[in-house]
GROMACS .gro file of C-alpha atoms in nm:
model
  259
    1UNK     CA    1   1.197  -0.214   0.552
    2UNK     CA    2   1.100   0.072   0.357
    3UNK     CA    3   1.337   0.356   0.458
    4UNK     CA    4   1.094   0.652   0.441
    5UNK     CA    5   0.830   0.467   0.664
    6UNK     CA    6   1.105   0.344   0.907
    7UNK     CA    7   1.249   0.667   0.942
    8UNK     CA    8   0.896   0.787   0.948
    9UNK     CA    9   0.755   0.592   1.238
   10UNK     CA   10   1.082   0.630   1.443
   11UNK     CA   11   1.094   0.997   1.419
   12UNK     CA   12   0.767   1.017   1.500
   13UNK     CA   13   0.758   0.790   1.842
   14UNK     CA   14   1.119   0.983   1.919
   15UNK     CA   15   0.977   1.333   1.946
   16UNK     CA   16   0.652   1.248   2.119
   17UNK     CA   17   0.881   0.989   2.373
   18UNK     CA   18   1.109   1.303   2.417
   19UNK     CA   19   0.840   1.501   2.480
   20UNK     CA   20   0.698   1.297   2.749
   21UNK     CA   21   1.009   1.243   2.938
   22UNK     CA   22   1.100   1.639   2.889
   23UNK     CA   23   0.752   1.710   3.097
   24UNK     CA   24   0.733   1.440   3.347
   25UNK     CA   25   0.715   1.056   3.398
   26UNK     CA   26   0.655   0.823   3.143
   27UNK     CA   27   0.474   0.598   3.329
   28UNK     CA   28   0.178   0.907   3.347
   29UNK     CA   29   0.069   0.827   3.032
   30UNK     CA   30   0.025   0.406   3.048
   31UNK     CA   31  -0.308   0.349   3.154
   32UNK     CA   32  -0.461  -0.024   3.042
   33UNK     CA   33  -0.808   0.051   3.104
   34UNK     CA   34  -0.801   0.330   2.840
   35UNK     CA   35  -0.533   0.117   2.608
   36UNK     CA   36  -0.842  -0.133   2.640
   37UNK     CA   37  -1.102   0.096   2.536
   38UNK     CA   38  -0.935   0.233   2.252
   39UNK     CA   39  -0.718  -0.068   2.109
   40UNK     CA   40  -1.027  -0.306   2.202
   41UNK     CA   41  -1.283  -0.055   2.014
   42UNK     CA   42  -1.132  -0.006   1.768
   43UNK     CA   43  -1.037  -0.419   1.631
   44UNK     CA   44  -1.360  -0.520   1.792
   45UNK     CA   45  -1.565  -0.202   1.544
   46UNK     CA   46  -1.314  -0.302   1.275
   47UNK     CA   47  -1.427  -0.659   1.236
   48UNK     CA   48  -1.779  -0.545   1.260
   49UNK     CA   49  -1.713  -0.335   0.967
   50UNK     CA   50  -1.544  -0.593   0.736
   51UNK     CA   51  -1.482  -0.951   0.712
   52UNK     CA   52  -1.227  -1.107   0.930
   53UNK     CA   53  -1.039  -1.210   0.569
   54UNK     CA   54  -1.024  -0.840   0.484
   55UNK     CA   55  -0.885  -0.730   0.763
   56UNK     CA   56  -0.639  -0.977   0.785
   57UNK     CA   57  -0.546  -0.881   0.395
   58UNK     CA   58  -0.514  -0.567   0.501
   59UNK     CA   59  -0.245  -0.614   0.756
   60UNK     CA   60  -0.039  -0.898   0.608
   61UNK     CA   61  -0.062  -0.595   0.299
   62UNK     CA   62   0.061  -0.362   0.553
   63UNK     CA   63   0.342  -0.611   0.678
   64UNK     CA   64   0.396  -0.633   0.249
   65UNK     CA   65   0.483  -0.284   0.178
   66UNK     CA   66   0.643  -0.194   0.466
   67UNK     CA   67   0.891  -0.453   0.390
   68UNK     CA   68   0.900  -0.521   0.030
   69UNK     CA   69   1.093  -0.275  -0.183
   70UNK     CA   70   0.929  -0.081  -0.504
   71UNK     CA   71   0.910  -0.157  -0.831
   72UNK     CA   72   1.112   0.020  -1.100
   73UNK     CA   73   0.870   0.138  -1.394
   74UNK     CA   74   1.205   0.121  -1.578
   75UNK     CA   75   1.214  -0.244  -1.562
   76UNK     CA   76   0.851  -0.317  -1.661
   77UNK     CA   77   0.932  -0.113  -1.991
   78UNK     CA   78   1.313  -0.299  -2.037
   79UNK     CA   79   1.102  -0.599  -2.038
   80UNK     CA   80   0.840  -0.532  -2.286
   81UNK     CA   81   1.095  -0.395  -2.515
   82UNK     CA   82   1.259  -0.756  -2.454
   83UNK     CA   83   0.947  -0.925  -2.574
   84UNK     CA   84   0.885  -0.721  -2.872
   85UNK     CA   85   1.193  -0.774  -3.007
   86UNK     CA   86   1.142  -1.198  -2.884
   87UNK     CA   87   0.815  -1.148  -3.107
   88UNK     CA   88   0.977  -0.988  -3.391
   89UNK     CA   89   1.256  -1.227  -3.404
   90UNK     CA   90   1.069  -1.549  -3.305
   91UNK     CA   91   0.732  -1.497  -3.320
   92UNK     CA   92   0.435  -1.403  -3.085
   93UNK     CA   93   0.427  -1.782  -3.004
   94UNK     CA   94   0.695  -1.821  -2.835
   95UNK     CA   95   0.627  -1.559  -2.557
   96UNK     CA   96   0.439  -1.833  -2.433
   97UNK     CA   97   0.749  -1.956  -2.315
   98UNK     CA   98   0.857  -1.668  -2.126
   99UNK     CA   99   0.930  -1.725  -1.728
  100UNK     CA  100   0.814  -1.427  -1.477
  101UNK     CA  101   0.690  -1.440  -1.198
  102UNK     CA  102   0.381  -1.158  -1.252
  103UNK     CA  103   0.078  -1.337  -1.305
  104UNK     CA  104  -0.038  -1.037  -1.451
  105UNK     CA  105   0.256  -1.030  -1.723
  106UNK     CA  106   0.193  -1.419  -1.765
  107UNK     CA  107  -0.158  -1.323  -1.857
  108UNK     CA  108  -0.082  -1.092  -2.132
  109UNK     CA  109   0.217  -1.325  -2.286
  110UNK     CA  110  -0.051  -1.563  -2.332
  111UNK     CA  111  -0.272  -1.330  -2.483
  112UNK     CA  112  -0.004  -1.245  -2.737
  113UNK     CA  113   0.078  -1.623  -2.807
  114UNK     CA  114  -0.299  -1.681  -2.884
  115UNK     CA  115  -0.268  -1.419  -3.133
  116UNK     CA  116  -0.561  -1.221  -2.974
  117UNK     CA  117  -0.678  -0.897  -3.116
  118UNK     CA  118  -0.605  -0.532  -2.955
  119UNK     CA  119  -0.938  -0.512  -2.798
  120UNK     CA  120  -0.943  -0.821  -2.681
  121UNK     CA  121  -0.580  -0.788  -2.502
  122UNK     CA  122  -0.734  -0.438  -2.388
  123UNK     CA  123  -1.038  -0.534  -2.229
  124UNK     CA  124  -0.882  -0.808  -2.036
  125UNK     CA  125  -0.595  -0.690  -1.893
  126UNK     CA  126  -0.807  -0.338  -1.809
  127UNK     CA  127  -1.013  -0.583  -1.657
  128UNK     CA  128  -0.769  -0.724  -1.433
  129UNK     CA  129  -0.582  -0.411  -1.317
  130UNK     CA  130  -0.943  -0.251  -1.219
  131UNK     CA  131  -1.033  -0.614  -1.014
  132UNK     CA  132  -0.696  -0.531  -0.847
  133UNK     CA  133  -0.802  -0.135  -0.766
  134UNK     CA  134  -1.124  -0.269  -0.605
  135UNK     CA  135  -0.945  -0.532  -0.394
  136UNK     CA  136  -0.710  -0.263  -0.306
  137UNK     CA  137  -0.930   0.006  -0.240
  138UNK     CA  138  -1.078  -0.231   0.055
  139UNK     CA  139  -0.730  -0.301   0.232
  140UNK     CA  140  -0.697   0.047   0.226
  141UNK     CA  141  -1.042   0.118   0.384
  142UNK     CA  142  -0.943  -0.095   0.677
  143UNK     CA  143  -0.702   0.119   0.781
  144UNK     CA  144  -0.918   0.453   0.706
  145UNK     CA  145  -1.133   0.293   0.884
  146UNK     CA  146  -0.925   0.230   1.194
  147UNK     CA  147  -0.777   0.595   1.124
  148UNK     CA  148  -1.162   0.756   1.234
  149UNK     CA  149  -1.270   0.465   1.510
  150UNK     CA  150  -0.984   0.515   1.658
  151UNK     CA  151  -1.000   0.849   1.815
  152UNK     CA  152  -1.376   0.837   1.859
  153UNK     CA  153  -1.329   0.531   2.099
  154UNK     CA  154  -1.043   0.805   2.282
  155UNK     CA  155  -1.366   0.997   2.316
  156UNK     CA  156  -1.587   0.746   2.433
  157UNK     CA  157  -1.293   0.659   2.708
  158UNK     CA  158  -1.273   1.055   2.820
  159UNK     CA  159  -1.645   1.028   2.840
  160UNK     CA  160  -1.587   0.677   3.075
  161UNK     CA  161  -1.345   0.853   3.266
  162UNK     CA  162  -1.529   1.178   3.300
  163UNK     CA  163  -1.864   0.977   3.439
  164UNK     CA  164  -1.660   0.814   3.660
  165UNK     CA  165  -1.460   1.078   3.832
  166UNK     CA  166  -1.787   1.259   3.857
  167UNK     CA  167  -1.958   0.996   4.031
  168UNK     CA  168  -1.649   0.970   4.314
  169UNK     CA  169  -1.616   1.349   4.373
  170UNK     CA  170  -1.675   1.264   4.747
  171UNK     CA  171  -1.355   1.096   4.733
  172UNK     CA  172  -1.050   1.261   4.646
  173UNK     CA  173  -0.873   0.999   4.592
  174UNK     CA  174  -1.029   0.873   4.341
  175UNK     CA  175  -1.042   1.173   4.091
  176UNK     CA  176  -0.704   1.129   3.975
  177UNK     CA  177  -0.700   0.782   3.816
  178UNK     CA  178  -1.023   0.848   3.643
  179UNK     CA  179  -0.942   1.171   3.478
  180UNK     CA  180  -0.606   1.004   3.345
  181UNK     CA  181  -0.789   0.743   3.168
  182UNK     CA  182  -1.078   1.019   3.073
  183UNK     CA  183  -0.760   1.238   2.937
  184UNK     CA  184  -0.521   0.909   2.791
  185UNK     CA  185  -0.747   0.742   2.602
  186UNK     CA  186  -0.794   1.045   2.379
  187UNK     CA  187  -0.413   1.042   2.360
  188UNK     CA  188  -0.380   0.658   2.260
  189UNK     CA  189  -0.688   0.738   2.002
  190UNK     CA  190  -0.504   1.035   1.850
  191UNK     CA  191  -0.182   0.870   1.874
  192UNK     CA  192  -0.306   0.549   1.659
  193UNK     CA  193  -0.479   0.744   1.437
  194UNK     CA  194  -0.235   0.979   1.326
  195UNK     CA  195   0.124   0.800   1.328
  196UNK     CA  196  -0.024   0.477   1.229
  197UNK     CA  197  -0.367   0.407   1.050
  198UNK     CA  198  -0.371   0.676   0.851
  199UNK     CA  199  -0.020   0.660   0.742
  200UNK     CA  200  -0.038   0.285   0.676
  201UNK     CA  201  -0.364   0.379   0.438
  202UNK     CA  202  -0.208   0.631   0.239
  203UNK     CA  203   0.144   0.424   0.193
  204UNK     CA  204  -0.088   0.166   0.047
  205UNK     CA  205  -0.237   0.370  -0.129
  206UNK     CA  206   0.088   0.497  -0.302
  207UNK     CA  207   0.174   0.134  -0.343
  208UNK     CA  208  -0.110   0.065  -0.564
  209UNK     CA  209  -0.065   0.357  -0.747
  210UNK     CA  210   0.254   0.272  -0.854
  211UNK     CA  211   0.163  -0.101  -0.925
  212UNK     CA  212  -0.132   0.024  -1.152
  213UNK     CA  213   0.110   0.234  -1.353
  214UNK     CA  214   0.289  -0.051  -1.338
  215UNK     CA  215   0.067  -0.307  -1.474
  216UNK     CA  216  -0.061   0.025  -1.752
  217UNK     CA  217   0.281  -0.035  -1.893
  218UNK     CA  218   0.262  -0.407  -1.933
  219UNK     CA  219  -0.088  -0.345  -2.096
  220UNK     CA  220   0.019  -0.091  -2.339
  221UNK     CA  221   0.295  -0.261  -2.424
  222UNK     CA  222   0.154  -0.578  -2.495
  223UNK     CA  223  -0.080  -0.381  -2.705
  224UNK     CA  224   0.233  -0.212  -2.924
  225UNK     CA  225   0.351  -0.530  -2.913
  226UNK     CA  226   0.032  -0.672  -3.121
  227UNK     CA  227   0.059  -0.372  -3.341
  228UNK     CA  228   0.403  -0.485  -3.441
  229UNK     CA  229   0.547  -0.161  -3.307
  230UNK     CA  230   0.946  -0.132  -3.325
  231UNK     CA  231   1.141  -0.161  -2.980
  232UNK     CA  232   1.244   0.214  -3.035
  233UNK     CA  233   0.870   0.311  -3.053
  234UNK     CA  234   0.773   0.074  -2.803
  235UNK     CA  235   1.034   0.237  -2.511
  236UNK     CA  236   0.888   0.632  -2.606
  237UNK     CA  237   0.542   0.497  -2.601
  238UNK     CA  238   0.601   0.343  -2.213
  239UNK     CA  239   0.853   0.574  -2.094
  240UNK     CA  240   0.554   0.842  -2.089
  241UNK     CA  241   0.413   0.686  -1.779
  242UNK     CA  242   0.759   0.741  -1.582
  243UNK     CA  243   0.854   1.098  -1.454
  244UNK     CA  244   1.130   1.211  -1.674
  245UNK     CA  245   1.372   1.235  -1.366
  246UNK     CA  246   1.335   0.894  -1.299
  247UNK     CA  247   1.300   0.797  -1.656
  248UNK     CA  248   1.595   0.592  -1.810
  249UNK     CA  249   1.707   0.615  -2.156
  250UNK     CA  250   1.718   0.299  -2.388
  251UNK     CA  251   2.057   0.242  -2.373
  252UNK     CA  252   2.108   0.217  -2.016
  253UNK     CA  253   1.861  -0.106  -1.975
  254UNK     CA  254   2.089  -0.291  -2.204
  255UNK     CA  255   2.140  -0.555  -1.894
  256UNK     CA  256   1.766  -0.576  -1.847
  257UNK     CA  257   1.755  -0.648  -2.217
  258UNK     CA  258   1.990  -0.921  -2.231
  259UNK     CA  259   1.846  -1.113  -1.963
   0.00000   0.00000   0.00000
């Protein structure tokens, strides 16, 4: 799992746990009639928002970044200094040959092999990296989504609770259990809303971000490539898109290269 998020969410569940024991009983703040408003309300406003296909997207993506490590700009630009110098030495044909496992990388290899022109290698691969913004942009909403139904159905529970311990002020009795669920269900809305949904959008959204500039190296690269650009030229043109901290220099992807 992805370190920052786990020690994220556990942090996060720790203090708030703490805090709960530190004032009183746990067991004050489980209610399953507001748990039903808010977790029900929420999926059930969710799918009525989106397709059932793009919400499940969105959470197997969740389940994806949460557990699959990032990608290392630094590699993407070892290996399209490892293809230049295959197309220098060999020729642009025989990148056709070349085994990855990026579709997207695939894609532009073939490109090259065909011998297509810079615009043509431009327009296409542009093509495909904004396709893959717009199918990220909806996971994303999902969760955005989820982040602002969420505490409105907390609302609409306090406003369930509120009618109902109104309507039993006869009876005593009766006036605590409905203001816990008219007070809890803002809680649980809150809670979802702020150490989950929105978190889980914006981590996605730094995913994509960094597979974009990810997939802008591949592009530009296959376009120096075309140009007949030198592997020297080719690793200060890509290396712009990674943060000089985190930037390698050439001789240090020498075991990249040699793969």
């Amino acid at each position: 799992m992805d370190i920052a998020s786990f020690i994220g969410i556990i942090s996060g569940l720790s203090l708030i746990i703490s805090a709960i024991f530190l004032g009183g009983n746990i067991y004050n703040f489980i209610n399953v009639p507001g748990l039903m408003i808010v977790f029900g309300g929420t999926l059930a406003t969710t799918l009525i928002t989106f397709q059932f296909r793009d919400v499940f997207a969105a959470f197997n993506a969740a389940y994806f970044v949460f557990s699959k490590d990032k990608e290392d700009p630094n590699d993407a630009v070892a290996t399209m200094i490892r293809l230049s110098r295959i197309s220098r030495s060999q020729g642009l044909l025989n990148l056709a040959k070349f085994k990855t496992k990026s579709l997207f990388l695939k894609k532009a290899c073939g490109l090259l092999a065909d011998g297509s022109s810079e615009e043509v290698i431009r327009a296409a691969l542009t093509t495909e990296i904004q396709s893959l913004q717009m199918r990220h942009f909806i996971v994303q909403d999902v969760f955005r989504k989820m982040g602002i139904y969420a505490p409105a159905f907390g609302m609409l529970g306090t406003l369930i609770g509120l009618v109902q311990m109104l309507s039993k002020l006869q009876d005593p009795a009766n006036i605590g259990p409905a203001m816990a669920t008219a007070l809890l269900t803002t809680f649980y809305g809150s809670l979802l809303s702020t150490l989950f949904f929105l978190p889980i959008a914006g981590k996605l959204r730094s995913r994509t971000v960094q597979e974009i500039i990810h997939l802008e190296i591949i592009r530009e690269g296959a376009i120096s490539i075309i140009n007949d650009n030198n592997p020297v030229i080719i690793y200060e043109k890509l290396s712009s898109f990674i943060s000089s901290r985190r930037r390698k220099p050439m001789n240090q992807m020498g075991k990249k290269l040699k793969q």
